[in-house]
PDB file of C-alpha atoms in Angstrom:
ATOM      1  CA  UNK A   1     -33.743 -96.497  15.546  1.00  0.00           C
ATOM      2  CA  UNK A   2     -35.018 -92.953  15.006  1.00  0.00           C
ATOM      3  CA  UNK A   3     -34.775 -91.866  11.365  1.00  0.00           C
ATOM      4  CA  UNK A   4     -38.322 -94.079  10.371  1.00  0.00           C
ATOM      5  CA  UNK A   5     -39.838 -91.470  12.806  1.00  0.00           C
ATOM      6  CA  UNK A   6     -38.495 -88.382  10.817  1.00  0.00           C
ATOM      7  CA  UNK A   7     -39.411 -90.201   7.301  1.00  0.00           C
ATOM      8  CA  UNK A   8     -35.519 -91.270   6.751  1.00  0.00           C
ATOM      9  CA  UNK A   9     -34.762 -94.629   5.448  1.00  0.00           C
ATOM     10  CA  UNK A  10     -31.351 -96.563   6.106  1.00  0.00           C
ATOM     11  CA  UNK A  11     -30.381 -99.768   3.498  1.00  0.00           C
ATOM     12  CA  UNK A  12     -27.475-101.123   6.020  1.00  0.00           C
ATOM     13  CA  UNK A  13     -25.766-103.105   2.936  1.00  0.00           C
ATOM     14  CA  UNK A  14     -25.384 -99.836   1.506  1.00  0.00           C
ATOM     15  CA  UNK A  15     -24.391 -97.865   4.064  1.00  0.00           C
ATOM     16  CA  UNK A  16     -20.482 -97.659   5.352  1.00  0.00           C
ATOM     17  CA  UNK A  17     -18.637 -96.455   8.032  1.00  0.00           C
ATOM     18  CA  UNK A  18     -16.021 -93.843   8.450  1.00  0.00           C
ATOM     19  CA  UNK A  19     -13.839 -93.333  11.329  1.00  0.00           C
ATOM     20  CA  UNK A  20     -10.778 -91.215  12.346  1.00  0.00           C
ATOM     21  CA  UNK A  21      -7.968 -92.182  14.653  1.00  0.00           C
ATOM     22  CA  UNK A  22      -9.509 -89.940  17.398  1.00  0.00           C
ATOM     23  CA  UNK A  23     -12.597 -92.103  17.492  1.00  0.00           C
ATOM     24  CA  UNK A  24     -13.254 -95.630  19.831  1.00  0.00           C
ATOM     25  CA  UNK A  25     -13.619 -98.071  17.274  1.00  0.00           C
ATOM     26  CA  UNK A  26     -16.788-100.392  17.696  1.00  0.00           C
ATOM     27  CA  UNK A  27     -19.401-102.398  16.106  1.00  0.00           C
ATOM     28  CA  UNK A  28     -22.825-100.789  15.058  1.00  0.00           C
ATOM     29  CA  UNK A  29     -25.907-102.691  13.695  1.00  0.00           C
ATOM     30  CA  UNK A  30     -28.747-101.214  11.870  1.00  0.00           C
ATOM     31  CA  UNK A  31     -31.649-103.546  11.846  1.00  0.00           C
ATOM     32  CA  UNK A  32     -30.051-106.184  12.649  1.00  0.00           C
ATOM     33  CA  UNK A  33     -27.163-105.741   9.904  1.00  0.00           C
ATOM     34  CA  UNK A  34     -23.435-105.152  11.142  1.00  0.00           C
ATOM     35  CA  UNK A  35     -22.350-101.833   9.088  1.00  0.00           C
ATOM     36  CA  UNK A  36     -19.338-102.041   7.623  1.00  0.00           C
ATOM     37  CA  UNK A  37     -16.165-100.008   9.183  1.00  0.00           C
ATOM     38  CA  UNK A  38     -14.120 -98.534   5.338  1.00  0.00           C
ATOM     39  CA  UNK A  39     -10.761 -97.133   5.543  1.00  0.00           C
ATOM     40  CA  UNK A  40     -12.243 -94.982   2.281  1.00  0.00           C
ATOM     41  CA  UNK A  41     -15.494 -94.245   1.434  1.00  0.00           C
ATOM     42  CA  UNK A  42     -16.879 -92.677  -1.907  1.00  0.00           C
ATOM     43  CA  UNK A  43     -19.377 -89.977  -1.379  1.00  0.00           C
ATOM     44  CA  UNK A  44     -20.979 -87.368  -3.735  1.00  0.00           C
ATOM     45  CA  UNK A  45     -17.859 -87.794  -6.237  1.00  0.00           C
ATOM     46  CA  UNK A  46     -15.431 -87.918  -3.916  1.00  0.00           C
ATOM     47  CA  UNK A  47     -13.250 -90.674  -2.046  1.00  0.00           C
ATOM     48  CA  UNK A  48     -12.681 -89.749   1.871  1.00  0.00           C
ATOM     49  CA  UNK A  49      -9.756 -91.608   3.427  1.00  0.00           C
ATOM     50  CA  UNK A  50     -10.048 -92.212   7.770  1.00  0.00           C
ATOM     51  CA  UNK A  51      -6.569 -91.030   7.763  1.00  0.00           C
ATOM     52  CA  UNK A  52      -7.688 -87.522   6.426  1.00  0.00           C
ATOM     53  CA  UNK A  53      -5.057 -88.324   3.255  1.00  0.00           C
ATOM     54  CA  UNK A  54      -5.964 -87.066  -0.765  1.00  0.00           C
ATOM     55  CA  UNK A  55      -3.683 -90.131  -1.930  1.00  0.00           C
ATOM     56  CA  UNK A  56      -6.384 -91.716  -3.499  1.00  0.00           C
ATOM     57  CA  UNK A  57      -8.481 -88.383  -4.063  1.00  0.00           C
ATOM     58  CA  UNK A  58      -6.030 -86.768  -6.296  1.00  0.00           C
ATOM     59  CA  UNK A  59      -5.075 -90.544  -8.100  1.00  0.00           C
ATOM     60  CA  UNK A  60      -9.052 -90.490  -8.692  1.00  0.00           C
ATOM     61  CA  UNK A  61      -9.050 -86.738 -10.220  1.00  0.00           C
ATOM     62  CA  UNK A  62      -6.107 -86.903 -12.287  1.00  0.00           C
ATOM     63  CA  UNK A  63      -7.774 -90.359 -14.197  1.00  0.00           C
ATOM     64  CA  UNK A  64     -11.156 -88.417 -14.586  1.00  0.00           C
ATOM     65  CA  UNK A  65      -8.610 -85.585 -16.419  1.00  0.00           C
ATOM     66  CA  UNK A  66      -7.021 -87.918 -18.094  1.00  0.00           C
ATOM     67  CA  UNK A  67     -10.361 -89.398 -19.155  1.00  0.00           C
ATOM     68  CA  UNK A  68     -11.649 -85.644 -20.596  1.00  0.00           C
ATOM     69  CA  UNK A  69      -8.776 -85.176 -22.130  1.00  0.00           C
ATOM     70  CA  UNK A  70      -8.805 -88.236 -24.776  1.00  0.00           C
ATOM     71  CA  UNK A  71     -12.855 -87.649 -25.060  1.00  0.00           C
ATOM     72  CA  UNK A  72     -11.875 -84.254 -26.703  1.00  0.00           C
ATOM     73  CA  UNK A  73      -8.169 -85.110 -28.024  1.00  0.00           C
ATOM     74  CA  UNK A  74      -8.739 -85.369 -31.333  1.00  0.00           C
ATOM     75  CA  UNK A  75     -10.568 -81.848 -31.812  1.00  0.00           C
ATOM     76  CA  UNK A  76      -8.420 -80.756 -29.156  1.00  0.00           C
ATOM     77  CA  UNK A  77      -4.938 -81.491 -31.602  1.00  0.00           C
ATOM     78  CA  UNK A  78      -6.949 -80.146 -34.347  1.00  0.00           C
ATOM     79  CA  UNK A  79      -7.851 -76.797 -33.131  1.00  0.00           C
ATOM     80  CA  UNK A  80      -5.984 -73.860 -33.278  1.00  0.00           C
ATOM     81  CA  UNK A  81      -4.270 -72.816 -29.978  1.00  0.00           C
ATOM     82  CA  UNK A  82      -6.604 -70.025 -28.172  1.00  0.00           C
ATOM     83  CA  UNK A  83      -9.362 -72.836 -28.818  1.00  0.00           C
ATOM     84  CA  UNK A  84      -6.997 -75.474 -27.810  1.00  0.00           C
ATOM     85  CA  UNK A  85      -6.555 -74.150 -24.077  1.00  0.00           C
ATOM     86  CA  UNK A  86     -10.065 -72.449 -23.549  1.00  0.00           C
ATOM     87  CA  UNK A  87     -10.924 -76.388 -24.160  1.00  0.00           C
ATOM     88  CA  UNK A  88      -8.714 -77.392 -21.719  1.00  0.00           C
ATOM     89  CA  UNK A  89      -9.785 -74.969 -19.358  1.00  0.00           C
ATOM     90  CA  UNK A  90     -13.270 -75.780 -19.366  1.00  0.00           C
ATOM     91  CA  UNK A  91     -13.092 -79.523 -19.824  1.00  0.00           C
ATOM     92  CA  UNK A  92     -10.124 -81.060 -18.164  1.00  0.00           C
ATOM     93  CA  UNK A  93      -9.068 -78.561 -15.583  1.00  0.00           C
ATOM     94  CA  UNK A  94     -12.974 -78.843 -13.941  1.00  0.00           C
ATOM     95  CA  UNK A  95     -12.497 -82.765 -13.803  1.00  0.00           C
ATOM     96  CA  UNK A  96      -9.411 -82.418 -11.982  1.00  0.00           C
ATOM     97  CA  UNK A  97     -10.098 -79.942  -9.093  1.00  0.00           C
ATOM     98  CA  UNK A  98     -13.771 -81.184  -8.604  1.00  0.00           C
ATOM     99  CA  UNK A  99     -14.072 -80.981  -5.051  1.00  0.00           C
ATOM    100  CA  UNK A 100     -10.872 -79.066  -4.193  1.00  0.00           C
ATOM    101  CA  UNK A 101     -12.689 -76.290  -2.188  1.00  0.00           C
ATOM    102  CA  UNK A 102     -12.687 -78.931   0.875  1.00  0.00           C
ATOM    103  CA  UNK A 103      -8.950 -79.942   0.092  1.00  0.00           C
ATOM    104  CA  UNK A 104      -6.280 -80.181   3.038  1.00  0.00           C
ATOM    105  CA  UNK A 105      -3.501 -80.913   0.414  1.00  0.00           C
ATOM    106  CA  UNK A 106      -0.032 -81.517   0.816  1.00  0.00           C
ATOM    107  CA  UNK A 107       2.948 -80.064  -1.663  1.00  0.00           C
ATOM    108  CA  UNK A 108       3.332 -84.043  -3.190  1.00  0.00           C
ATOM    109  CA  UNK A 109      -0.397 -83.870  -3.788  1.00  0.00           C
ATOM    110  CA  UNK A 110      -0.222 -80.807  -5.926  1.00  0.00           C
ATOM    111  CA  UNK A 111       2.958 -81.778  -7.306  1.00  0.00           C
ATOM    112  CA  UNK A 112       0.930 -85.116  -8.971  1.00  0.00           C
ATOM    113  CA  UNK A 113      -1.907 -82.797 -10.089  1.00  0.00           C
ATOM    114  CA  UNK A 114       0.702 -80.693 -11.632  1.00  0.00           C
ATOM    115  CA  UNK A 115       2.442 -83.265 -13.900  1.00  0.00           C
ATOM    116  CA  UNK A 116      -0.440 -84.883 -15.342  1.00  0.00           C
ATOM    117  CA  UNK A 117      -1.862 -81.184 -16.588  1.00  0.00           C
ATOM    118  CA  UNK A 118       2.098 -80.914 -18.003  1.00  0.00           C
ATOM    119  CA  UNK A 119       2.076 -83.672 -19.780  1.00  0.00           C
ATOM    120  CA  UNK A 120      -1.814 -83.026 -20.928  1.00  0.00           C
ATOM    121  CA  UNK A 121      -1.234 -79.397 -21.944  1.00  0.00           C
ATOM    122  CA  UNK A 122       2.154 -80.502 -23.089  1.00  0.00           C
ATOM    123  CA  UNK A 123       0.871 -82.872 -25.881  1.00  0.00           C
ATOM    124  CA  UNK A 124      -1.660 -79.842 -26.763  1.00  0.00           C
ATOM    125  CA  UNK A 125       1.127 -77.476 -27.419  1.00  0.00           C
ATOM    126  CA  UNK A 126      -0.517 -75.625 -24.903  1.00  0.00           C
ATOM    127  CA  UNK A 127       1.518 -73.856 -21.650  1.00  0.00           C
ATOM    128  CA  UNK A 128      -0.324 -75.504 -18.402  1.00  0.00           C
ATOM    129  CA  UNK A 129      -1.324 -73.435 -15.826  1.00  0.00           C
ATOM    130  CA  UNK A 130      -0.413 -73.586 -11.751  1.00  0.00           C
ATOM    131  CA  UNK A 131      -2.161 -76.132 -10.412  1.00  0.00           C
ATOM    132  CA  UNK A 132      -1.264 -74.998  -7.072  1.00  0.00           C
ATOM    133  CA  UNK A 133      -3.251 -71.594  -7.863  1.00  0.00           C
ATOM    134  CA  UNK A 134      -6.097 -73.308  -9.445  1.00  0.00           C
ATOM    135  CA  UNK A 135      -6.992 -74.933  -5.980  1.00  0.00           C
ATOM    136  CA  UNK A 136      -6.274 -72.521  -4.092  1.00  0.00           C
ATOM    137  CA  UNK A 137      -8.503 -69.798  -5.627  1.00  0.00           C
ATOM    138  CA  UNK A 138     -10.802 -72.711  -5.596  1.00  0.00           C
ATOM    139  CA  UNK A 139     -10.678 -72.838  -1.966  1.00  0.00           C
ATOM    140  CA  UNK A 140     -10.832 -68.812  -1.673  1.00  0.00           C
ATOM    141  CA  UNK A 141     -14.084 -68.816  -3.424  1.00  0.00           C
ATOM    142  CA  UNK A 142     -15.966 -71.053  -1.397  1.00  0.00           C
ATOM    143  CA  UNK A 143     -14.125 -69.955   1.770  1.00  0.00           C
ATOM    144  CA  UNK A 144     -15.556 -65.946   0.919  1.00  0.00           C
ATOM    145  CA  UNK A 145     -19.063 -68.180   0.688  1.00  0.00           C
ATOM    146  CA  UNK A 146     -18.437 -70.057   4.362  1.00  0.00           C
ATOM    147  CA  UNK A 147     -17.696 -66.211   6.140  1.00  0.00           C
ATOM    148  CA  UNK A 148     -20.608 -64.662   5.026  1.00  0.00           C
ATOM    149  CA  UNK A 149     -22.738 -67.817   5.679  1.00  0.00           C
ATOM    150  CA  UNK A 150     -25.449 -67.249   8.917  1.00  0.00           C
ATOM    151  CA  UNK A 151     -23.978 -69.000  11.860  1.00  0.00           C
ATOM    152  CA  UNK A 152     -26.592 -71.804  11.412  1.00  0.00           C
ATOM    153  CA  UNK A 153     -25.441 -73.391   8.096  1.00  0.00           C
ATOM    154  CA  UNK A 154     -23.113 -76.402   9.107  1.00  0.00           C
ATOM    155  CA  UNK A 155     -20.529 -75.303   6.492  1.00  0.00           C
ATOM    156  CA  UNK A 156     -20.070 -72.303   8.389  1.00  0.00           C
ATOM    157  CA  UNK A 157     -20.213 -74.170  11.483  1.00  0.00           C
ATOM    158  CA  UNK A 158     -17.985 -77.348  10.806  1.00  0.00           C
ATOM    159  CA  UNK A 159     -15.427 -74.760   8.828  1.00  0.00           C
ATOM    160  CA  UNK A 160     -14.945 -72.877  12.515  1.00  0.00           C
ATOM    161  CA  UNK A 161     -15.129 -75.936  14.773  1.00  0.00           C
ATOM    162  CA  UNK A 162     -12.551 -76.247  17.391  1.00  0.00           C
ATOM    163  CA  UNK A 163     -12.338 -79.844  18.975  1.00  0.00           C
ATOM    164  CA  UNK A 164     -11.828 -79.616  22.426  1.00  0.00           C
ATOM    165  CA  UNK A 165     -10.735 -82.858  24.806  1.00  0.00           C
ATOM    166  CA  UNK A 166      -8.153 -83.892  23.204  1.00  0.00           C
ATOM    167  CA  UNK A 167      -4.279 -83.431  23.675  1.00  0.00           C
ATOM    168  CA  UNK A 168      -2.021 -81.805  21.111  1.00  0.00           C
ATOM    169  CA  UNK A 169      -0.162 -84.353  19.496  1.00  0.00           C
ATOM    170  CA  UNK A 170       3.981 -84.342  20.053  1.00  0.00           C
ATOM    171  CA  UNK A 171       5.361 -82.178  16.861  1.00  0.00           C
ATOM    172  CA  UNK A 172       4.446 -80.232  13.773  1.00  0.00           C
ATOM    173  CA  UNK A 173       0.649 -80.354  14.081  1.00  0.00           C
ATOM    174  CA  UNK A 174      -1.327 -81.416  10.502  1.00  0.00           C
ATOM    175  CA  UNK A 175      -2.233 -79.083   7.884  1.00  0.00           C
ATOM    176  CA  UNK A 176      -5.381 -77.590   8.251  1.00  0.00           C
ATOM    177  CA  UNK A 177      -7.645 -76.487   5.839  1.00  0.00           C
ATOM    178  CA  UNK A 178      -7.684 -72.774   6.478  1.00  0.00           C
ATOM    179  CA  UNK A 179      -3.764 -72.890   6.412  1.00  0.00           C
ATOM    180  CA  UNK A 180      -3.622 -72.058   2.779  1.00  0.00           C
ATOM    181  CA  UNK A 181      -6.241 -69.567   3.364  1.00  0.00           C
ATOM    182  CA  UNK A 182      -4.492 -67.897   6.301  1.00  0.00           C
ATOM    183  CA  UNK A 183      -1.690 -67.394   4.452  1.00  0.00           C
ATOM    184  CA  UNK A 184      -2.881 -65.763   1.470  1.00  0.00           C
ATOM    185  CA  UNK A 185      -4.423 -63.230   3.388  1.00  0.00           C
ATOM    186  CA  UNK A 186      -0.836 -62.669   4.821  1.00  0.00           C
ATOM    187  CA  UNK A 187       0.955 -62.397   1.369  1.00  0.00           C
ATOM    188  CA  UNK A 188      -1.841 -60.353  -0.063  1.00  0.00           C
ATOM    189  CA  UNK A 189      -1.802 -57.434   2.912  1.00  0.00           C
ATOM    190  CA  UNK A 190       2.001 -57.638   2.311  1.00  0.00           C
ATOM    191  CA  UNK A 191       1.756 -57.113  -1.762  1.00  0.00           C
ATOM    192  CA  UNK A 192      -0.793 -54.724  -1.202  1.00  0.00           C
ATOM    193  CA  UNK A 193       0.953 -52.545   1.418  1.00  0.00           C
ATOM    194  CA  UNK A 194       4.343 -52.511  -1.422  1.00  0.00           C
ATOM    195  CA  UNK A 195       1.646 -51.217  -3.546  1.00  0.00           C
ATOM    196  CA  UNK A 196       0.847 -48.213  -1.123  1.00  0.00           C
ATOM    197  CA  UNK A 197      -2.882 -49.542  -0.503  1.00  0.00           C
ATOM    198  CA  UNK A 198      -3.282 -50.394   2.550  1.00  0.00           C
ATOM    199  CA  UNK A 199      -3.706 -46.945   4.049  1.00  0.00           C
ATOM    200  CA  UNK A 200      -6.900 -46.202   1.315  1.00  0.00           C
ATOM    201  CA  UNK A 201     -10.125 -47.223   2.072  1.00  0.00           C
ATOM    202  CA  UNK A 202     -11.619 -49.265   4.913  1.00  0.00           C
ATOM    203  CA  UNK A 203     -13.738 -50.857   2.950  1.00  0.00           C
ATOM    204  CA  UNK A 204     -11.266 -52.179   0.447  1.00  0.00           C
ATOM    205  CA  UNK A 205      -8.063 -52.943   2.159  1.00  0.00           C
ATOM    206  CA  UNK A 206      -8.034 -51.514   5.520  1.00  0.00           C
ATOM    207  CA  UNK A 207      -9.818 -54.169   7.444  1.00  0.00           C
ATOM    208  CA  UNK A 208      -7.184 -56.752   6.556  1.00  0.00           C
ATOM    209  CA  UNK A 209      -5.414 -57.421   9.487  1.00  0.00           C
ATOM    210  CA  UNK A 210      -2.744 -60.273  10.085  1.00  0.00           C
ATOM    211  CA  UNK A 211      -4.760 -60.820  13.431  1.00  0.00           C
ATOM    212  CA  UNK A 212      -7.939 -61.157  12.006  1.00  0.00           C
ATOM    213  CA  UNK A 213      -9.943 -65.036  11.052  1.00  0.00           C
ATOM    214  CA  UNK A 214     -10.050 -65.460   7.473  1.00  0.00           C
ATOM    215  CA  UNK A 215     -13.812 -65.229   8.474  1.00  0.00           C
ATOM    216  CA  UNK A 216     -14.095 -61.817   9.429  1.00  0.00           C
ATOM    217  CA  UNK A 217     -12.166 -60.556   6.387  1.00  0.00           C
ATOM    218  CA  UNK A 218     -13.882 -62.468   3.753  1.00  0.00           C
ATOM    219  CA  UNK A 219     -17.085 -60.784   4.914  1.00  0.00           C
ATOM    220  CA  UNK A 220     -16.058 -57.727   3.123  1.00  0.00           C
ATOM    221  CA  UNK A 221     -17.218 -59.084  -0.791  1.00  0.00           C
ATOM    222  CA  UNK A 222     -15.058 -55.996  -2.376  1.00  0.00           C
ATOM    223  CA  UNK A 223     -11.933 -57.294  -0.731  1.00  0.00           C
ATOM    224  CA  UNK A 224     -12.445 -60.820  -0.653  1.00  0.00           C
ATOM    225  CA  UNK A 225     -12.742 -60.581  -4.620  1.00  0.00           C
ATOM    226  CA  UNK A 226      -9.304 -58.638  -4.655  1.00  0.00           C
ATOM    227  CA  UNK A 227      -7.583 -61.113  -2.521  1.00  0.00           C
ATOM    228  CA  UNK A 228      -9.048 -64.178  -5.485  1.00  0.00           C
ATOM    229  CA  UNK A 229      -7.887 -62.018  -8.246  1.00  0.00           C
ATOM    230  CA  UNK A 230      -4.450 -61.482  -6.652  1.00  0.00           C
ATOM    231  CA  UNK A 231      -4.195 -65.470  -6.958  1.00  0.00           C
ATOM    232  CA  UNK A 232      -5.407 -65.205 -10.365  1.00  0.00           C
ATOM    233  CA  UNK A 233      -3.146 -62.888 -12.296  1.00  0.00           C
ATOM    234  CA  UNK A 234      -0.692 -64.736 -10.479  1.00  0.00           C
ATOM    235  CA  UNK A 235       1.006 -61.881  -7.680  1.00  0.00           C
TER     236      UNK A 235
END
């Protein structure tokens, strides 16, 4: 084994295995130790399924809101309402898209994530914002941070990976990530050309292109911000 030669240590009853569908399942000792093969593994706050799903995920960040909401509740219900949802905002909202910027989710995922902030903001008196939104600007942010990343970083890298080898499945092919992405780009050059502006300014609006990756537009910082705010004030 070659990580004691770089200084890396490996404690095989702590370390786990995580494998997709697309991979040859087999056994794999470390010093002398069979490594166990997970269907989920926990990692840096977050459960990863080998099916790719946020079942468990989302279950995980909606009891960690649920958890921030009754450590505040009772100054929560006894503040008055601006106070009331900036300490919603700051508290539970963070607990339950911790993460998201990596999220592949589906419509029932954000549907669960949505009810549990009703009922939350609900018992605060409070209108609850659009979960679907709150990801989703989530994932613009960190996507603008991915484009302008140097081509070495493996975010960068592992965010533009095409697997090769491998036959398209039969039918509708997964979500991907950048799906979401892709298609606010789309609705945003479409609101923004109803508005008259995407005839003024190169640098603001006229590189957006339907054609182009998400990666080449969110280079430009100036319009990249426009397209996060567009998500934000809700258009």
């Amino acid at each position: 084994m070659g990580c004691p030669k770089y200084g890396l240590n490996i404690n095989p009853s702590k370390t786990q295995i995580l494998m997709n569908k697309y991979v040859t399942r087999s056994d794999i000792d470390i010093l002398n130790t069979r490594i166990e093969i997970s269907q989920k593994v926990k990692y840096l706050g977050r459960t990863f399924a080998d099916d790719g799903s946020l079942t468990e995920e989302v279950a995980r960040r909606i009891r960690a809101g649920w958890a921030a909401f009754n450590a505040i509740r009772r100054e929560l219900l006894q503040s008055p309402q601006k106070i009331r949802i900036r300490l919603l905002t700051t508290t539970v909202i963070p607990a339950m898209t911790y993460g998201c910027e990596t999220w592949t989710s589906k419509e029932a995922d954000t549907k669960r994530l949505q009810r549990a902030v009703s009922n939350m903001f609900e018992i605060a008196g409070c209108d609850p914002p659009d979960m679907e939104k709150q990801v989703l600007r989530r994932k613009l942010k960190w996507a603008g941070h991915v484009s302008r990343m140097k081509y070495d970083r493996w975010a960068k890298i592992v965010s533009e990976w095409d697997p090769r080898g491998s036959a398209r499945p039969r039918g509708r092919p997964p979500k991907r990530w950048a799906d979401d992405i892709t298609d606010s780009i789309k609705i945003f050059i479409h609101n923004e050309a109803l508005r008259g502006n995407l005839g003024h300014g190169r640098r603001r609006i006229g590189i957006l292109e339907a054609r182009r990756a998400w990666s080449t537009v969110g280079r430009d910082r100036v319009t990249w911000r426009s397209l996060v705010r567009s998500i934000q004030d809700g258009n």
